[in-house]
Coordinates of C-alpha atoms and ligand atoms in Angstrom, one line a residue:
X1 CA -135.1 58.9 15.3
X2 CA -137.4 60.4 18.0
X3 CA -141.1 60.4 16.6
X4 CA -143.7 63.0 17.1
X5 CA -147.7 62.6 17.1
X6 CA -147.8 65.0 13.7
X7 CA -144.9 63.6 11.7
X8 CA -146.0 62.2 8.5
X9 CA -143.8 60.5 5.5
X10 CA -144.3 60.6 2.1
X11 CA -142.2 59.6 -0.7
X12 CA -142.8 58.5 -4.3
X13 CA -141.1 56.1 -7.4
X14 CA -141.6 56.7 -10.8
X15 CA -143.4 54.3 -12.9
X16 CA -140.8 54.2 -15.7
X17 CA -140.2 50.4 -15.7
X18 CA -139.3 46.8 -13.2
X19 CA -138.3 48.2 -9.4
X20 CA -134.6 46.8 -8.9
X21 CA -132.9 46.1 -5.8
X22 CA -131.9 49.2 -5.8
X23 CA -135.0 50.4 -5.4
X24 CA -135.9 48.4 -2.7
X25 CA -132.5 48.8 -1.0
X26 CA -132.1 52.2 -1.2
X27 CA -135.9 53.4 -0.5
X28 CA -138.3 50.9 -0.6
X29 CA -137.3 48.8 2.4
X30 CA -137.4 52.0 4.8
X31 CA -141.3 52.6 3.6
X32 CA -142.4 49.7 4.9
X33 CA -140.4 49.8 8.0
X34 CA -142.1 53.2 8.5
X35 CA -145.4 52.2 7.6
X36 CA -146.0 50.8 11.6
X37 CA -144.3 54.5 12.5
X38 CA -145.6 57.2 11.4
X39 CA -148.7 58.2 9.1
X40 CA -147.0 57.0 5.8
X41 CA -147.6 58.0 2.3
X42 CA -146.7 56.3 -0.8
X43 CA -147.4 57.8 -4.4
X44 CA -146.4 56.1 -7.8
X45 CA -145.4 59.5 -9.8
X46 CA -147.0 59.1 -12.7
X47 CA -146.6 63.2 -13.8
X48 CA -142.6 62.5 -13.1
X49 CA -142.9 60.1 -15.5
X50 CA -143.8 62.0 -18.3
X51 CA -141.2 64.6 -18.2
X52 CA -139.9 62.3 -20.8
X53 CA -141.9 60.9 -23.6
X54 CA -143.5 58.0 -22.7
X55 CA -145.8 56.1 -25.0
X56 CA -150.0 56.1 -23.1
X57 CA -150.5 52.2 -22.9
X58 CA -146.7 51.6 -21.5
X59 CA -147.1 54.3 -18.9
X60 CA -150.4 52.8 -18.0
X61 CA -148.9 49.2 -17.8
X62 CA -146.1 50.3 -15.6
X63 CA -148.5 52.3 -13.2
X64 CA -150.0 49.0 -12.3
X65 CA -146.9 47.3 -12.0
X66 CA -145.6 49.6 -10.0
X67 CA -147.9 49.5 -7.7
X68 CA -148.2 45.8 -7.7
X69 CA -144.6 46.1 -6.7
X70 CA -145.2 48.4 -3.8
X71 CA -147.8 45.5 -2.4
X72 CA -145.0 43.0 -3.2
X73 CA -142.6 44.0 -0.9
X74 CA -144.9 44.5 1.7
X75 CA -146.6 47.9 1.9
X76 CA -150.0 47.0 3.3
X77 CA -153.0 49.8 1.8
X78 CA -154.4 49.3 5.6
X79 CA -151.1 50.5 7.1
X80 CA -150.2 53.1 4.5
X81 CA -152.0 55.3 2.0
X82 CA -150.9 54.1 -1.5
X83 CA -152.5 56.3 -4.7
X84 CA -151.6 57.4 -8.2
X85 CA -149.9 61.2 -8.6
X86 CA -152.5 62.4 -10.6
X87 CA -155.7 61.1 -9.5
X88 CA -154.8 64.0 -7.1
X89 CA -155.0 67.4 -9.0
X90 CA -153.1 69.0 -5.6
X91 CA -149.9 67.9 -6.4
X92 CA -149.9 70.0 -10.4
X93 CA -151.8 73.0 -8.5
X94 CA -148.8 73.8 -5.9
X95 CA -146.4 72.4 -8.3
X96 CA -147.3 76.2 -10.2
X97 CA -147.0 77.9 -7.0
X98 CA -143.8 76.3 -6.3
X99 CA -142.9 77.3 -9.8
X100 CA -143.2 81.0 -8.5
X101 CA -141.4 80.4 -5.2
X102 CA -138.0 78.7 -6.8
X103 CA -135.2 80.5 -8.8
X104 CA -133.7 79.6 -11.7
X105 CA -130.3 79.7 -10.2
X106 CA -131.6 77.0 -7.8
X107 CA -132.6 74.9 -10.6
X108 CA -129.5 75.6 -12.8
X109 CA -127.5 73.6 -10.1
X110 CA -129.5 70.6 -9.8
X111 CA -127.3 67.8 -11.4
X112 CA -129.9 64.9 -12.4
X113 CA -131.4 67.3 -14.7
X114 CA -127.4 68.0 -16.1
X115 CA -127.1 64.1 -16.6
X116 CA -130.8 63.4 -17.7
X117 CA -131.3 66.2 -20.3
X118 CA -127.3 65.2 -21.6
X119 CA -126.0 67.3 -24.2
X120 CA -129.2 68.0 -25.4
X121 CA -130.4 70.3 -23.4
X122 CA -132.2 72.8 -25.5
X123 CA -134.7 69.7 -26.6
X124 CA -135.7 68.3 -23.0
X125 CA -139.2 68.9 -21.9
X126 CA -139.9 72.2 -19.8
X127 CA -141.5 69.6 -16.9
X128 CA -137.5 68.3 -17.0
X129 CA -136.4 71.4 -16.2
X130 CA -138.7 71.6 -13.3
X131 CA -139.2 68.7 -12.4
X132 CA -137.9 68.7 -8.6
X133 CA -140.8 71.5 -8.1
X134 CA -142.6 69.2 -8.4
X135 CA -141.0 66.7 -5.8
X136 CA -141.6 69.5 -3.7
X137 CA -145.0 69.7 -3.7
X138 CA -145.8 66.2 -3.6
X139 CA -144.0 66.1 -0.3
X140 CA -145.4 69.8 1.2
X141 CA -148.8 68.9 -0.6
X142 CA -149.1 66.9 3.0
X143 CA -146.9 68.9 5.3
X144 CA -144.8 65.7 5.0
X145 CA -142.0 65.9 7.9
X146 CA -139.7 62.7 6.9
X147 CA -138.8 61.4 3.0
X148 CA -137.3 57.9 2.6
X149 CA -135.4 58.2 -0.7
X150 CA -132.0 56.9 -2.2
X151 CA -128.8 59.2 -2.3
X152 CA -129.5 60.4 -5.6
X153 CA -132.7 62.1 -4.6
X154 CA -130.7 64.3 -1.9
X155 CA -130.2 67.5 -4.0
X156 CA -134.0 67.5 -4.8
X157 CA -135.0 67.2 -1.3
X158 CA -132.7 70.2 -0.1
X159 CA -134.3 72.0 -2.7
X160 CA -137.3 71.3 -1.1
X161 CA -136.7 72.6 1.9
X162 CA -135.2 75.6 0.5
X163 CA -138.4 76.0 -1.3
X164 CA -140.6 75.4 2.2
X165 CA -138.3 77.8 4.0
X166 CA -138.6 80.5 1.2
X167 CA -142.2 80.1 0.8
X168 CA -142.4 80.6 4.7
X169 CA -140.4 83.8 4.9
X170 CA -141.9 85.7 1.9
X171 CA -145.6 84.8 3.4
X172 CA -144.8 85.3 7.1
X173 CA -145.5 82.4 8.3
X174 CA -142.2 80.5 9.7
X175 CA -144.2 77.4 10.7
X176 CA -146.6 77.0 7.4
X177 CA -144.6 73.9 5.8
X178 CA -142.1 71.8 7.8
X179 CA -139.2 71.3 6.4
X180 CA -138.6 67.6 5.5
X181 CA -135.8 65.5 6.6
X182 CA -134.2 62.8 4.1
X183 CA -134.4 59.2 5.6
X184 CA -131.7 57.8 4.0
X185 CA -129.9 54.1 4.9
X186 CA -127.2 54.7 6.3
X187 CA -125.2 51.4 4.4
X188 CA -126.8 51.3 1.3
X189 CA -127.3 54.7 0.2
X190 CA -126.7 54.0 -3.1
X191 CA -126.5 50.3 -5.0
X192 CA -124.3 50.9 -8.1
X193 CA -124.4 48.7 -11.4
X194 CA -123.3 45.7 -12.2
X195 CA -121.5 46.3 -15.1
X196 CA -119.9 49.8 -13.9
X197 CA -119.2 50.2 -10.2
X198 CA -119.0 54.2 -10.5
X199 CA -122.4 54.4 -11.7
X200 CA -125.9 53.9 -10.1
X201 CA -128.1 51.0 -10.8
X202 CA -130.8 52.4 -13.0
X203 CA -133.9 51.6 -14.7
X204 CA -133.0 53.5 -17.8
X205 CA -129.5 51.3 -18.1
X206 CA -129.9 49.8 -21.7
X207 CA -128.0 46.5 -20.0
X208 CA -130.3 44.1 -18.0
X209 CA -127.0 43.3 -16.7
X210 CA -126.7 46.4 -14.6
X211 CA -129.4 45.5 -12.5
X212 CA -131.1 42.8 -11.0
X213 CA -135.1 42.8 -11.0
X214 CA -137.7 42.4 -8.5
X215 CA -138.6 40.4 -10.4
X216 CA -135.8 38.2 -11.5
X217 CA -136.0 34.4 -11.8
X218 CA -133.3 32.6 -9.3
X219 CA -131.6 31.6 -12.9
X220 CA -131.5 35.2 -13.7
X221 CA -129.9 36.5 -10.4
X222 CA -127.3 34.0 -10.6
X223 CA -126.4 35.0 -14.2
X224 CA -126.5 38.5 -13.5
X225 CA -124.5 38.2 -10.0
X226 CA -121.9 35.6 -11.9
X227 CA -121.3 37.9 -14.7
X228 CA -121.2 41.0 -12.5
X229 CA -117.9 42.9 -12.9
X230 CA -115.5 42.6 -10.5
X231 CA -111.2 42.7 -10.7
X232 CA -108.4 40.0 -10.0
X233 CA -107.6 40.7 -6.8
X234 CA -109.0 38.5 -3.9
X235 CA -111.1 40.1 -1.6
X236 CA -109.1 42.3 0.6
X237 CA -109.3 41.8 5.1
X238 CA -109.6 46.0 5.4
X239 CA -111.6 49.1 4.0
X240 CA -108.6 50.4 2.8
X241 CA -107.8 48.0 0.3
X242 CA -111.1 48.4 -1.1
X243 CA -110.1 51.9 -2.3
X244 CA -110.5 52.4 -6.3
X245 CA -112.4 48.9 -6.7
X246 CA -116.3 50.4 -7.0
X247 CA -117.4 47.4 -8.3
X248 CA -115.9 44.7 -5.5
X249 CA -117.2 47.6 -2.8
X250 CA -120.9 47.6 -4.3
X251 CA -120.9 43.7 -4.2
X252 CA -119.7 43.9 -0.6
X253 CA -121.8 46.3 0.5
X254 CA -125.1 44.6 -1.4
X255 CA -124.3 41.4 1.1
X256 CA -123.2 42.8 3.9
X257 CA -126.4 45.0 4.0
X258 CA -128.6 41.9 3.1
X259 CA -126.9 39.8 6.1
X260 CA -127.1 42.5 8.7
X261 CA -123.1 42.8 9.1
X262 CA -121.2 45.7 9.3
X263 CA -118.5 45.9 6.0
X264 CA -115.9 44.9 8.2
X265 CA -116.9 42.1 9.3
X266 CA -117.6 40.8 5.9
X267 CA -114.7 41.8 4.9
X268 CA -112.9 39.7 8.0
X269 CA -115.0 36.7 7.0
X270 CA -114.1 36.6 3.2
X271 CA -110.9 37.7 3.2
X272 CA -108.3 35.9 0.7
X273 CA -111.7 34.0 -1.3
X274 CA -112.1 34.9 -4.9
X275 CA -115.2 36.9 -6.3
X276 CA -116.3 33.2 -8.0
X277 CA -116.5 31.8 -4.3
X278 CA -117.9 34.8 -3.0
X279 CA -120.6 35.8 -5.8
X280 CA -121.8 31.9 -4.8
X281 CA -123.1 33.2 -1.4
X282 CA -124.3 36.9 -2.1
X283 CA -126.2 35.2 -5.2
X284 CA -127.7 33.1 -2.2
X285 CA -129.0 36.0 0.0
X286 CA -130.4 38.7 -3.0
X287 CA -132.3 35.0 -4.0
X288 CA -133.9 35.0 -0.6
X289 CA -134.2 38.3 -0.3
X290 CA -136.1 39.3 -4.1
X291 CA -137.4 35.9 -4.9
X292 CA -140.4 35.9 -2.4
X293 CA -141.3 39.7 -3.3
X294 CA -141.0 38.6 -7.3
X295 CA -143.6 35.3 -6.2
X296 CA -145.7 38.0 -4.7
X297 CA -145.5 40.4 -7.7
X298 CA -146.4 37.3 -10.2
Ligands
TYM1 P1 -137.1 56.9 -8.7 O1 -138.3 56.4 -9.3 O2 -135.9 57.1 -9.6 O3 -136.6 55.9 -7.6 C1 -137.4 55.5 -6.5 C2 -136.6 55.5 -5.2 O4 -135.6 54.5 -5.4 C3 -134.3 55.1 -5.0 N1 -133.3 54.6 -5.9 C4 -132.1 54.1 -5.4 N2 -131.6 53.9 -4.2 C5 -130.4 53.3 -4.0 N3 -129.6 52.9 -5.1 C6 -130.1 53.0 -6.4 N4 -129.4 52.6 -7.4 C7 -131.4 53.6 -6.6 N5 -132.1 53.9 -7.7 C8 -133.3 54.5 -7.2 C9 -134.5 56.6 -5.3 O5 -133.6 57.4 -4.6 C10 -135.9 56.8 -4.9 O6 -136.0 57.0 -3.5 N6 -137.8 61.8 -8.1 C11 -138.0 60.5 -7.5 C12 -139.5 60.2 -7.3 C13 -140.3 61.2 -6.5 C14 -140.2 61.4 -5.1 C15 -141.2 62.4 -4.8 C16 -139.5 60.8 -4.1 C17 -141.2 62.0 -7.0 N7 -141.7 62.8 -6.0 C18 -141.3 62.9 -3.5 C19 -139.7 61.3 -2.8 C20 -140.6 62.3 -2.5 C21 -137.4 59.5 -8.4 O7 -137.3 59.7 -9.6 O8 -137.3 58.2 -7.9

């Protein structure tokens, strides 16, 4: 990635419970990476946060734990600029002009809303509805030119730049708000549950199973990792023979990731061992990975 004088990042996490690996896999890794980069911009979302009810003294618990987990795995305030949504009344005053700028067909086809809102659509909040508006302005509040996010954020920030480019056109202006690129890791776009390969690991999953915490105890990762779902096949020497086993990929991916190896070559140097043998080792690397951030957090 070439890096000019005016690019800036911004991204944001919602303060809706523990950061999990995936979290910090999928996102929060790459903002502290970018933090020596570029001028870097980090937001704990609170206004996201209340598109579904969320109970005052909770959301205010989580804010600070959030943000205590930001400083945990390494974002430094003197590197990067680290605040809370709505100490900044910008981000709900373009929000409503955003609001003017998107169409409801754009919004009909954004699909977290679809799996969020459920069957019961007619009963979600409005602010779920509309939600990725206000993404939008969070990130064009700052002309931001680069968003680290996770796979499942991609829709919203296409929709972004739709907005930005729309916005530009109808005022004239073709250079007004940049239109921001997705920094997304390439080999861990997406870390899926432990307990269902096909879905994504999740702070709303009722099963601490599912996920492993920033703050998990070594004891905890261990259980988690050892009763992670898996088939009763060995592991297999090529991609191929990973086909239709989600939850044996996610696993591989996770330590292949957290050893710096390319999926192939992990798979070359397990091939033929059992999950129980392998789950062992990658139990080994998320401990050093999360356990010094958790320390940090405590
Ligand atoms: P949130 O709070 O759900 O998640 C925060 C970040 O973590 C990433 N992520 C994952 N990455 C890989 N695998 C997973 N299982 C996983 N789960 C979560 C997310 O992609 C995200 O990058 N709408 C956003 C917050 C937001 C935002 C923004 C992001 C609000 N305004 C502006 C960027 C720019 C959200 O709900 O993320």
């Amino acid at each position: 990635m070439s890096i000019k004088h005016n690019d800036i990042v911004f991204s944001g996490v919602q303060p809706t419970g523990s950061l999990h690996l995936g979290n910090y896999l999928g996102a929060m890794k790459n903002f502290v990476d970018l933090q020596t980069k570029m001028t870097s911009i980090y937001c704990v979302v609170d206004l996201h946060a209340i598109t579904v009810f969320k109970k005052p003294s909770e959301l205010r618990d989580n804010i600070l734990e959030t943000t205590a987990g930001f400083l945990a795995c390494g974002l430094d305030f003197k590197k990067s600029i680290i605040f809370n949504q709505s100490s900044v009344s910008g981000h709900s005053e373009l929000a409503w002009i955003l609001n003017c700028i998107a169409r409801v067909g754009w919004m009909n086809r954004m699909t977290q809303f679809k799996e969020k809102a459920g069957s019961n659509k007619e009963n979600a909040s409005v602010g779920l509805y509309i939600y990725p508006n206000l993404m939008a302005a969070d990130i064009l509040l700052y002309k931001a030119t680069h968003v680290p996010v996770g796979d499942d954020q991609k829709q919203h920030l296409e929709l972004a730049r739709d907005i930005a480019q729309k916005f530009n056109n109808d005022f004239n202006n073709s250079n007004f708000f940049p239109l921001p690129e997705p920094l997304i890791q390439k080999n861990i776009s997406r870390v899926m549950s432990l307990r269902d390969g096909k879905k994504k690991m999740s702070k709303s999953d009722d099963s601490e199973y599912s996920r492993i915490g920033l703050d998990d105890s070594e004891d905890e990762i261990k259980k988690k990792i050892k009763k992670a779902k898996t088939d009763s096949l060995p592991i297999p020497g090529n991609l191929l023979d990973l086909k239709n086993r989600p939850e044996a990929l996610n696993l591989l991916n996770i330590y292949s990731f957290l050893t710096n190896s390319k999926l192939e070559n992990t798979l070359k140097l397990m091939e033929g061992k059992d999950f129980s043998k392998f789950k062992n080792e990658l139990s080994d690397v998320i401990i050093s990975t999360i356990c010094p951030i958790g320390k940090k957090n405590k």
